[in-house]
C-alpha positions as a printed Julia matrix, in Angstrom:
366×3 Matrix{Float64}:
 138.27  164.6   223.25
 139.14  161.22  224.68
 136.24  159.2   225.98
 135.68  155.94  227.83
 132.58  154.07  226.74
 130.66  151.72  228.98
 127.75  149.41  228.15
 125.39  148.3   230.89
 124.43  144.71  231.56
 121.16  145.0   229.68
 122.98  145.83  226.46
 121.73  149.39  226.36
 124.09  152.1   225.15
 126.07  153.22  228.18
 127.33  156.66  229.05
 130.42  157.85  227.22
 132.17  160.17  229.59
 133.96  163.12  228.03
 134.2   166.74  229.1
 131.44  167.78  231.47
 129.48  171.01  231.78
 126.66  172.92  230.18
 128.56  173.25  226.94
 131.57  171.26  225.88
 133.33  173.54  223.41
 135.16  172.5   220.3
 137.2   169.54  221.41
 135.24  166.86  219.56
 135.99  168.12  216.07
 139.19  167.69  214.09
 138.45  168.96  210.58
 137.91  172.51  209.35
 134.52  174.19  209.4
 133.68  173.6   205.74
 135.68  170.48  204.97
 133.93  167.48  203.44
 132.66  165.09  206.14
 135.17  162.5   207.29
 134.72  158.9   206.18
 133.27  159.74  202.77
 129.71  160.33  203.96
 127.84  162.95  205.97
 127.35  162.57  209.71
 124.18  160.46  210.05
 121.47  161.81  212.37
 118.63  159.39  213.11
 115.48  160.93  214.59
 113.32  158.48  216.53
 109.62  159.24  216.05
 107.67  157.69  218.92
 103.9   157.36  219.11
 102.42  160.74  220.06
 105.4   162.69  218.74
 105.03  166.46  218.55
 105.4   167.48  214.87
 107.25  170.71  215.59
 109.99  169.01  217.6
 110.16  166.15  215.08
 110.93  168.59  212.27
 113.68  170.54  214.04
 116.63  168.21  213.28
 115.82  168.02  209.58
 115.39  171.77  209.34
 118.63  172.65  211.18
 121.0   169.82  210.26
 119.61  169.61  206.75
 120.66  173.21  206.05
 124.31  172.69  207.06
 126.54  172.6   203.97
 130.2   172.62  203.05
 131.78  175.46  201.08
 130.94  173.46  197.93
 127.32  173.04  199.08
 127.61  169.36  199.97
 125.44  168.25  202.93
 127.27  167.9   206.22
 124.56  165.71  207.73
 122.28  162.94  206.55
 118.97  162.97  208.43
 116.94  159.77  208.73
 113.6   159.36  210.51
 112.96  156.01  212.19
 110.15  154.48  214.21
 109.79  151.41  216.41
 108.14  149.78  213.4
 107.83  151.04  209.81
 104.45  152.51  209.0
 102.05  155.08  210.45
 103.03  156.94  213.61
 100.46  158.99  215.46
 101.33  162.56  216.38
  99.8   164.76  219.04
  98.11  166.73  216.22
  95.13  165.68  214.12
  97.26  163.75  211.64
  99.62  160.79  211.48
 102.91  160.45  209.62
 104.32  157.5   207.71
 107.86  156.47  208.63
 109.65  154.13  206.25
 112.58  153.19  208.49
 112.34  150.85  211.48
 114.57  150.61  214.58
 117.4   149.01  212.6
 118.27  152.52  211.35
 119.45  153.39  214.86
 122.38  151.01  214.5
 123.81  153.17  211.7
 123.46  156.47  213.54
 126.28  158.8   214.49
 123.76  160.89  216.45
 120.33  159.84  217.71
 117.72  162.51  218.43
 114.59  161.74  220.46
 111.95  164.48  220.15
 109.12  165.06  222.6
 106.07  162.82  222.68
 102.85  162.96  224.67
 102.6   159.15  224.68
 105.78  158.07  226.44
 103.89  155.51  228.55
 105.92  153.89  231.35
 108.98  156.03  230.52
 106.94  158.99  231.81
 104.83  157.29  234.48
 107.26  154.72  235.91
 110.7   155.64  234.62
 111.14  152.48  232.58
 111.23  151.58  228.9
 108.76  149.38  227.07
 110.26  146.18  225.68
 110.18  147.39  222.08
 111.78  150.72  222.93
 114.47  149.04  225.05
 115.21  146.66  222.18
 115.46  149.55  219.72
 117.89  151.48  221.92
 119.96  148.35  222.52
 120.87  148.38  218.83
 122.6   151.77  219.08
 126.37  151.59  218.82
 128.31  152.53  221.98
 129.69  156.05  221.7
 126.81  157.31  219.55
 125.86  160.89  220.43
 122.47  160.87  222.17
 120.19  163.9   222.1
 116.74  164.69  223.48
 114.38  167.54  222.72
 111.94  168.54  225.45
 110.38  165.47  227.16
 112.4   163.12  224.97
 114.74  163.31  227.98
 112.46  160.83  229.76
 113.56  158.17  227.29
 117.25  158.89  227.84
 116.76  158.85  231.6
 114.72  155.64  231.56
 117.55  154.05  229.55
 119.99  154.99  232.3
 121.93  157.36  230.08
 121.49  160.38  232.36
 122.38  158.81  235.72
 124.87  161.03  237.51
 124.87  163.52  234.67
 123.44  167.04  234.25
 120.28  167.23  232.15
 117.26  169.39  231.48
 113.75  169.08  230.11
 110.71  171.33  229.69
 110.44  173.61  232.72
 106.9   172.41  233.5
 108.15  168.81  233.84
 111.38  169.3   235.77
 109.95  168.58  239.25
 108.24  165.39  238.05
 111.38  164.41  236.11
 113.58  164.84  239.19
 111.26  162.77  241.39
 111.13  159.99  238.81
 114.89  160.02  238.14
 116.65  161.09  241.37
 120.07  160.03  240.0
 119.91  162.73  237.32
 121.28  166.2   238.1
 118.35  168.2   236.75
 118.81  171.87  235.88
 115.43  173.5   235.39
 116.76  176.92  234.44
 118.65  176.39  231.17
 117.8   176.05  227.49
 120.04  173.06  226.92
 122.92  171.1   228.39
 125.83  169.7   226.41
 127.48  166.96  228.44
 129.74  165.73  225.66
 128.08  162.72  224.07
 124.7   163.23  225.76
 122.78  166.46  225.17
 119.36  167.49  226.45
 117.21  170.52  225.7
 114.25  172.23  227.28
 110.92  172.57  225.53
 109.9   173.42  221.99
 112.1   176.14  220.44
 115.07  175.32  222.66
 115.47  172.26  220.42
 116.45  174.72  217.67
 119.03  176.28  220.0
 120.48  172.88  220.82
 120.69  171.73  217.19
 122.35  175.01  216.17
 124.78  174.57  219.05
 125.64  171.1   217.75
 126.24  172.44  214.23
 128.45  175.16  215.73
 130.32  172.58  217.83
 130.77  170.26  214.84
 131.54  172.77  212.08
 132.08  176.23  213.53
 130.29  179.53  213.86
 130.13  180.43  210.17
 128.24  177.27  209.21
 125.87  177.6   212.19
 125.2   181.26  211.45
 124.33  180.47  207.84
 121.91  177.74  208.98
 120.32  180.22  211.4
 120.03  182.86  208.69
 118.31  180.42  206.33
 115.98  179.35  209.13
 115.27  182.96  210.17
 116.14  182.33  213.82
 118.69  183.91  216.17
 122.11  182.36  215.52
 122.93  181.82  219.18
 121.18  181.65  222.51
 123.53  180.38  225.19
 122.59  177.09  226.82
 122.67  178.7   230.24
 120.01  181.23  229.35
 116.84  180.92  231.41
 114.04  178.72  230.03
 111.27  180.86  231.41
 111.63  184.64  231.33
 109.05  186.49  233.38
 108.51  189.29  230.88
 110.1   188.29  227.54
 108.09  190.92  225.64
 107.77  194.04  227.8
 104.36  195.61  228.12
 103.91  198.83  226.12
 104.09  201.12  229.13
 107.53  199.81  230.11
 110.83  200.85  228.58
 112.97  198.02  227.21
 116.69  197.35  227.16
 116.79  196.69  223.41
 118.45  199.99  222.56
 121.18  199.47  225.14
 121.96  196.03  223.75
 122.23  197.4   220.21
 124.42  200.23  221.51
 126.74  197.75  223.23
 126.96  195.42  220.23
 128.14  198.33  218.06
 131.1   199.0   220.37
 132.16  195.63  221.76
 135.76  196.61  221.1
 135.49  199.42  223.66
 135.24  199.27  227.46
 131.55  199.2   228.38
 130.31  200.03  231.87
 126.97  198.97  233.27
 126.12  202.59  234.04
 126.74  203.48  230.37
 124.27  200.83  229.22
 121.71  202.0   231.76
 122.16  205.6   230.58
 121.13  204.59  227.05
 117.66  203.8   228.43
 117.62  206.65  230.96
 117.34  204.13  233.8
 119.14  203.75  237.09
 121.64  200.9   237.19
 119.4   198.98  239.58
 116.28  199.33  237.41
 118.2   198.57  234.23
 119.76  195.43  235.72
 116.38  194.14  236.89
 114.68  194.92  233.57
 117.56  193.39  231.59
 117.37  190.12  233.51
 113.58  190.01  233.08
 113.9   190.43  229.32
 117.04  188.42  228.53
 117.17  185.92  231.39
 120.78  186.69  232.42
 122.65  189.68  233.85
 124.07  192.44  231.62
 127.6   191.35  232.49
 126.95  187.74  231.51
 125.32  188.83  228.27
 128.19  191.14  227.4
 130.72  188.36  227.96
 128.69  186.02  225.75
 128.64  188.58  222.93
 132.39  189.09  223.2
 133.03  185.36  223.12
 130.88  185.08  219.98
 132.75  187.99  218.39
 136.08  186.35  219.21
 134.92  183.03  217.76
 133.9   184.71  214.53
 137.22  186.55  214.19
 139.27  183.46  215.02
 137.44  181.48  212.33
 137.14  184.05  209.58
 139.99  186.53  209.87
 143.79  186.56  209.76
 144.0   188.83  212.81
 146.5   187.81  215.46
 145.21  186.53  218.8
 146.16  189.87  220.38
 144.18  191.76  217.73
 141.17  189.48  218.14
 141.26  190.06  221.89
 141.24  193.84  221.38
 138.51  193.81  218.72
 136.28  191.55  220.82
 136.66  193.83  223.83
 138.71  191.55  226.06
 141.66  193.91  226.01
 144.41  191.31  226.31
 145.03  187.87  224.91
 145.31  186.54  228.46
 141.84  187.8   229.35
 140.35  186.35  226.16
 142.08  183.03  226.79
 140.5   182.8   230.24
 137.01  183.58  228.91
 137.23  181.18  225.96
 138.58  178.44  228.19
 135.65  178.95  230.57
 133.03  179.1   227.79
 134.42  176.59  225.28
 137.0   174.51  227.1
 139.78  175.39  224.63
 142.34  178.13  224.07
 142.01  180.67  221.22
 144.83  178.98  219.3
 143.26  175.52  219.57
 139.86  176.92  218.62
 141.27  178.6   215.51
 143.17  175.47  214.48
 140.04  173.33  214.97
 137.55  175.49  213.09
 139.53  177.01  210.25
 139.96  174.88  207.15
 142.43  177.27  205.49
 143.83  180.81  205.87
 141.41  183.52  204.83
 143.7   184.66  202.02
 143.62  181.14  200.55
 139.82  181.07  200.51
 139.33  184.35  198.64
């Protein structure tokens, strides 16, 4: 993915403009999904712990990236925690943490992650950085991937990195965020947004979704799924899924759509009609569609397409099936139909995706 990097007059890291959209697909990666990291060392992720950091969000990058391994169990990422000054950093809990690395660690980062903090100061109240935070960010190399979890997006926006770009933050802060940063294209309804070299997530657990998405984007579905399995979390929630679902856990007196989803997943290779899914729960199509959206956050049709795209990705990475066979097994029917859906979801064709995320033929890996 070719990019043009700009640096603003204050010396802060400028926006590197690549492919745009909620998710940017596979174009940034050249090596196979379990190859040793390029350059002789793992991809370095530096997590910036600011005063008032939320411990849960702070731990997400280490937990997710730290579990990503090659086929020979070598780490794919190196995770470093840094602060504006080495030493104690207060959290929003009843304890502090000690951070050994200072802001100089940011200069060696391939990816910088800024978790949420309840003490963002003028970044939250005035939309500007403190001098020490501005100086720390100025040391980041142009082109470094910048990531925020929850209200960490205020720091990226105050640094000017989100101007003119799509971004999200915790749903309860989106109105305030938009007023403070009118140049940012805020989307309040998604779990995360991948805008190439700048990625933002909504609150709390959506940071897990974003980090898993980055592992999937960097190293493929198989690696990301293994990280999810070790972390006991769902392997994939699409970035466009709603942040806030009105009834995520249905009340006991209401029927759910869980059975219909399991039924559909078991026969993705077959044509599936909305009325057939509704019949599994003995609901009318109208009631089923409403209940499905309340529980999942998207329509049944959108969900079904997502599952088929994930099935196709898995088969392209881990099988020797032809593109036509993958299309049939994933339920797209034809290679042309699958190509259109993968292009829309990932920005690449099935052939390019397979070439990007497969290190070797399946027969050679057995």
